[in-house]
Short mmCIF file of N, CA, C and O in Angstrom, two decimals:
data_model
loop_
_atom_site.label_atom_id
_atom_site.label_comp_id
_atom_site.label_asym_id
_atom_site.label_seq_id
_atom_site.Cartn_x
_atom_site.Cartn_y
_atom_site.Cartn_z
N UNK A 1 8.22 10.29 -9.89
CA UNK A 1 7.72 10.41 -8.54
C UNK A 1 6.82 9.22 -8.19
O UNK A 1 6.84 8.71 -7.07
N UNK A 2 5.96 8.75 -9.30
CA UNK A 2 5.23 7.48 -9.00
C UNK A 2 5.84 6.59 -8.99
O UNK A 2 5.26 5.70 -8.38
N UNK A 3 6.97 6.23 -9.44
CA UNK A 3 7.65 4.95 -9.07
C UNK A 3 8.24 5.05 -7.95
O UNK A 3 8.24 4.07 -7.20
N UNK A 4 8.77 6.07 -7.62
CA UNK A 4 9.02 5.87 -6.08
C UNK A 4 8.51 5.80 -5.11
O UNK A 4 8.96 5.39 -4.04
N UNK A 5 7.10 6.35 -5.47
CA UNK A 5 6.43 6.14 -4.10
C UNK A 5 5.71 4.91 -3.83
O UNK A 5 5.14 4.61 -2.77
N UNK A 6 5.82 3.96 -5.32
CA UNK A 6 5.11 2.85 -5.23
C UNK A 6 6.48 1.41 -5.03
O UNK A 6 6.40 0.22 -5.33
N UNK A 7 7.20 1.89 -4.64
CA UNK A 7 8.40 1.38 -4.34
C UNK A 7 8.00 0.43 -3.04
O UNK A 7 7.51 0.83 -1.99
N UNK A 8 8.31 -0.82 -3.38
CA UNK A 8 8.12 -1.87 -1.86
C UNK A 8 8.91 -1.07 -0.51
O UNK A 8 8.38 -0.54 0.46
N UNK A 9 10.04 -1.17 -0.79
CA UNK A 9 11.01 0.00 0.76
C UNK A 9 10.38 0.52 0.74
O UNK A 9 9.35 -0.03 1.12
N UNK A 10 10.18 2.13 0.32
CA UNK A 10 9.73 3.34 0.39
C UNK A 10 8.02 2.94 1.16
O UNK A 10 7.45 3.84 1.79
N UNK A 11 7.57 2.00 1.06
CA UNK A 11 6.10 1.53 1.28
C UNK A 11 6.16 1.19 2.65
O UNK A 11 5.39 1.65 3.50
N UNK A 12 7.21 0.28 2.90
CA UNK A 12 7.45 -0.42 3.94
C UNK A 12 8.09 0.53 5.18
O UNK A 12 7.82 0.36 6.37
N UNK A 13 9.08 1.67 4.58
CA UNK A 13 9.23 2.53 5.49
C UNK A 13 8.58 3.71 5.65
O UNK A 13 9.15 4.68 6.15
N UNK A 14 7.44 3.76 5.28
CA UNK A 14 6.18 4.98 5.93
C UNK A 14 5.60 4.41 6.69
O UNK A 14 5.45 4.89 7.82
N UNK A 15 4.96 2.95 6.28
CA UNK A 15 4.30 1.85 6.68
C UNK A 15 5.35 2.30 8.32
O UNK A 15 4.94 3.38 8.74
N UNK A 16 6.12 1.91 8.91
CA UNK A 16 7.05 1.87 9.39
C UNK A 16 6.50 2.87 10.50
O UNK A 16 5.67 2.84 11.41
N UNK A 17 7.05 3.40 10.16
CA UNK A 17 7.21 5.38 10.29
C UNK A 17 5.59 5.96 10.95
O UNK A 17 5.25 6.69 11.89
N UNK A 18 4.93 5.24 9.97
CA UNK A 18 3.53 5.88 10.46
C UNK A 18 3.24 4.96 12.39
O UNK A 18 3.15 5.54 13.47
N UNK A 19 3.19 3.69 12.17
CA UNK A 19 3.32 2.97 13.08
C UNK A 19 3.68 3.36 14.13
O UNK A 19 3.02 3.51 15.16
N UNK A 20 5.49 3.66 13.81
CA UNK A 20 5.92 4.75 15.20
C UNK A 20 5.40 5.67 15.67
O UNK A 20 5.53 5.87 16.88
N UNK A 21 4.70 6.47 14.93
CA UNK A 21 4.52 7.67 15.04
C UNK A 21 2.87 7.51 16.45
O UNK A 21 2.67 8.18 17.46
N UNK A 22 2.22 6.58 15.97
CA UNK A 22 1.26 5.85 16.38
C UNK A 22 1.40 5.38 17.76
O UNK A 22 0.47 5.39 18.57
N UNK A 23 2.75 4.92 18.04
CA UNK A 23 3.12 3.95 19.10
C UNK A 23 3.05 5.49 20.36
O UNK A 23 2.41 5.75 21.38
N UNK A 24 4.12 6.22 19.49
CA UNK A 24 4.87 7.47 20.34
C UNK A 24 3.10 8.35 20.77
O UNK A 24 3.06 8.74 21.93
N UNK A 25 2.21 8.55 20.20
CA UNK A 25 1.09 9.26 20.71
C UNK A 25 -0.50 8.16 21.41
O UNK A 25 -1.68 8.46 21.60
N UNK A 26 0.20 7.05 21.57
CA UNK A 26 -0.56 6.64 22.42
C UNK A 26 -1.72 6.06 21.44
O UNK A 26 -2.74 5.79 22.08
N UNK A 27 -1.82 5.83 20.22
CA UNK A 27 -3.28 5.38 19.63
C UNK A 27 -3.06 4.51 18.92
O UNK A 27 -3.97 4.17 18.17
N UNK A 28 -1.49 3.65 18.87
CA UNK A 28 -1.57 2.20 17.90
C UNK A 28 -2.17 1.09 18.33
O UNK A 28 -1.99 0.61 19.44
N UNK A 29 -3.05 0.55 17.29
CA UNK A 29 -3.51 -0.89 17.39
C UNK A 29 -2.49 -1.84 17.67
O UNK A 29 -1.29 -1.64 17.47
N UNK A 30 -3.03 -2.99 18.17
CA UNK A 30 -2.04 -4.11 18.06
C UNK A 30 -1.51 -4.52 16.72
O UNK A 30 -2.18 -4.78 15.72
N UNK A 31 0.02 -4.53 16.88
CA UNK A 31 1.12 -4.98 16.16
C UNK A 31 0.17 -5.94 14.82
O UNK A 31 0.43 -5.69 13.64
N UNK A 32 -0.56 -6.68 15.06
CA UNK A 32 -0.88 -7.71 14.60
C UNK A 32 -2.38 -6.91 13.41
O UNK A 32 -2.80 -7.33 12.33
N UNK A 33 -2.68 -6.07 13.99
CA UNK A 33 -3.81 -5.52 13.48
C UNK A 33 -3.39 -4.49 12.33
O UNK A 33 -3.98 -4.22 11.29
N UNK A 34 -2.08 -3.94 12.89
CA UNK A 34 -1.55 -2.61 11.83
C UNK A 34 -0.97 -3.20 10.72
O UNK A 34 -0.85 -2.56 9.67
N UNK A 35 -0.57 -4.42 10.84
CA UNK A 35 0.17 -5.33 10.08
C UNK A 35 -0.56 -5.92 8.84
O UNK A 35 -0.22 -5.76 7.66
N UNK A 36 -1.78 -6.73 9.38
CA UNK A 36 -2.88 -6.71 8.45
C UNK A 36 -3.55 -5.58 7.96
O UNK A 36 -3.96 -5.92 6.85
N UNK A 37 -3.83 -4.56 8.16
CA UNK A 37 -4.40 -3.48 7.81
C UNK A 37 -3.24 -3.17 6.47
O UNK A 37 -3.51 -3.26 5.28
N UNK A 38 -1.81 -2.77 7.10
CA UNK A 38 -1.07 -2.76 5.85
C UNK A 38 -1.01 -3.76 4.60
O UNK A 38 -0.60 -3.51 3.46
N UNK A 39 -1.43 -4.74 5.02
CA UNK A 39 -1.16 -5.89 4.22
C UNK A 39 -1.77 -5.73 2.69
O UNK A 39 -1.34 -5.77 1.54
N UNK A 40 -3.27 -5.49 3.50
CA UNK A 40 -4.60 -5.77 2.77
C UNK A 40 -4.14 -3.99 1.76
O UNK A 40 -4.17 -4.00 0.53
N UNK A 41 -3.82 -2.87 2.42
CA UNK A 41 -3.15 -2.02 1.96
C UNK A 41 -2.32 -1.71 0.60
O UNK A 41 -2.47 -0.89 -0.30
N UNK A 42 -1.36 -2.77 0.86
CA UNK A 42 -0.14 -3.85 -0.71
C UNK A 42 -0.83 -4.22 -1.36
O UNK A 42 -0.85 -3.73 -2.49
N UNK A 43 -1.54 -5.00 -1.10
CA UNK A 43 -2.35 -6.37 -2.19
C UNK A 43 -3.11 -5.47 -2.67
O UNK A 43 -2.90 -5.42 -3.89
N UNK A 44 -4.12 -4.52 -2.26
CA UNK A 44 -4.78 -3.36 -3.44
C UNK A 44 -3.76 -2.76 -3.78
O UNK A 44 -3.95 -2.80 -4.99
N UNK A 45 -3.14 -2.41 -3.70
CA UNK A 45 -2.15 -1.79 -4.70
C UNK A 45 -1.40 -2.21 -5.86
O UNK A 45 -1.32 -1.64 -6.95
N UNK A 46 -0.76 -3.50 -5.40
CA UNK A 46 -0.39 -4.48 -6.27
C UNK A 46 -1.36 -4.98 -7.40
O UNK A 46 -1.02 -5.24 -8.55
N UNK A 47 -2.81 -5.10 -6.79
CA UNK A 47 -3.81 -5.85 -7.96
C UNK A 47 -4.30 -4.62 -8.62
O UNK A 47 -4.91 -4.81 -9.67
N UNK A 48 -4.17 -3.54 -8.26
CA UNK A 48 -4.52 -2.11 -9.36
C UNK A 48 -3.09 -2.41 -9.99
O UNK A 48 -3.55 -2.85 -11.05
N UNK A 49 -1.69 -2.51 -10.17
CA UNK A 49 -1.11 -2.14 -10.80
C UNK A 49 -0.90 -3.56 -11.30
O UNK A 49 0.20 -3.72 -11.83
N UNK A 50 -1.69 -4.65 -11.26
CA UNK A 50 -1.32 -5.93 -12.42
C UNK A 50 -2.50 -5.53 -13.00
O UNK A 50 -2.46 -5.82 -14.20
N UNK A 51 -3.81 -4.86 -12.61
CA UNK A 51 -4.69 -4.56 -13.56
C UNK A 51 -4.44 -3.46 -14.49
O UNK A 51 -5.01 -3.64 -15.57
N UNK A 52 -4.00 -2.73 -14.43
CA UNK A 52 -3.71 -1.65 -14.93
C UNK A 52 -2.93 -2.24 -16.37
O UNK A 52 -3.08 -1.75 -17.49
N UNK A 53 -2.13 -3.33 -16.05
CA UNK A 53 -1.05 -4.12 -16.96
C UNK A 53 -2.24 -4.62 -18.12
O UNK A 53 -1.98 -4.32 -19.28
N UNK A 54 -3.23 -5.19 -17.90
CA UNK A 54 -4.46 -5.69 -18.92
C UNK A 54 -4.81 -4.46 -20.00
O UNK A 54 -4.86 -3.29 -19.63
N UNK A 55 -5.01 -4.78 -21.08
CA UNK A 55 -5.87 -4.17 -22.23
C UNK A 55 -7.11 -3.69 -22.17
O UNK A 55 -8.07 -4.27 -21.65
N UNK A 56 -7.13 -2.53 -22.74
CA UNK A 56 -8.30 -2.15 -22.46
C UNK A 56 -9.62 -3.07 -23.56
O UNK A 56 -9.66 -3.13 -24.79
N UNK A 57 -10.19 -3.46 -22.93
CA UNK A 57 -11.65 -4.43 -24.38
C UNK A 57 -12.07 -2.98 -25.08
O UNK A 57 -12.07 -1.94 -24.41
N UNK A 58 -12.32 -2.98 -26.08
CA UNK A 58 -12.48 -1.74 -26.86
C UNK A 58 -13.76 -2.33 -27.89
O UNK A 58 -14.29 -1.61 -28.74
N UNK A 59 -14.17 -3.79 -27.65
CA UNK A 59 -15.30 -3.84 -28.18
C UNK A 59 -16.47 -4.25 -27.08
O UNK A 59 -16.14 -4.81 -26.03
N UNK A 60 -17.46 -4.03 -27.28
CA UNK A 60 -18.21 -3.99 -26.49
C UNK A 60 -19.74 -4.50 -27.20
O UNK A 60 -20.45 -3.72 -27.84
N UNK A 61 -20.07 -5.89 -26.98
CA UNK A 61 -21.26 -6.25 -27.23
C UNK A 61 -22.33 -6.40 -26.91
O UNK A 61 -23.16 -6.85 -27.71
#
């Protein structure tokens, strides 16, 4: 289930989806704003899951 939901498509089409949903009730930001908001959205996600990839230090001085 976690790989799919961390799936670029699957990301891109909620991302998507939510947007519309946004447009259709009258409260989306500009195109340009939802865009960055998602962006910044990816890139934490992406840098938790290349961190996650690192070792844990298990010594501690």
């Amino acid at each position: 289930m976690k790989k799919r939901l961390l799936n670029p498509v699957f990301i891109a089409a909620v991302a998507g989806l939510a947007y519309q949903l946004l447009v259709k009730y009258g409260v989306a930001p500009e195109a340009g704003v939802y865009q960055a908001a998602v962006d910044i959205v990816s890139y934490a996600i992406i840098g938790v899951g290349i961190y996650k990839t690192f070792p844990a230090d298990s010594s501690k001085e």
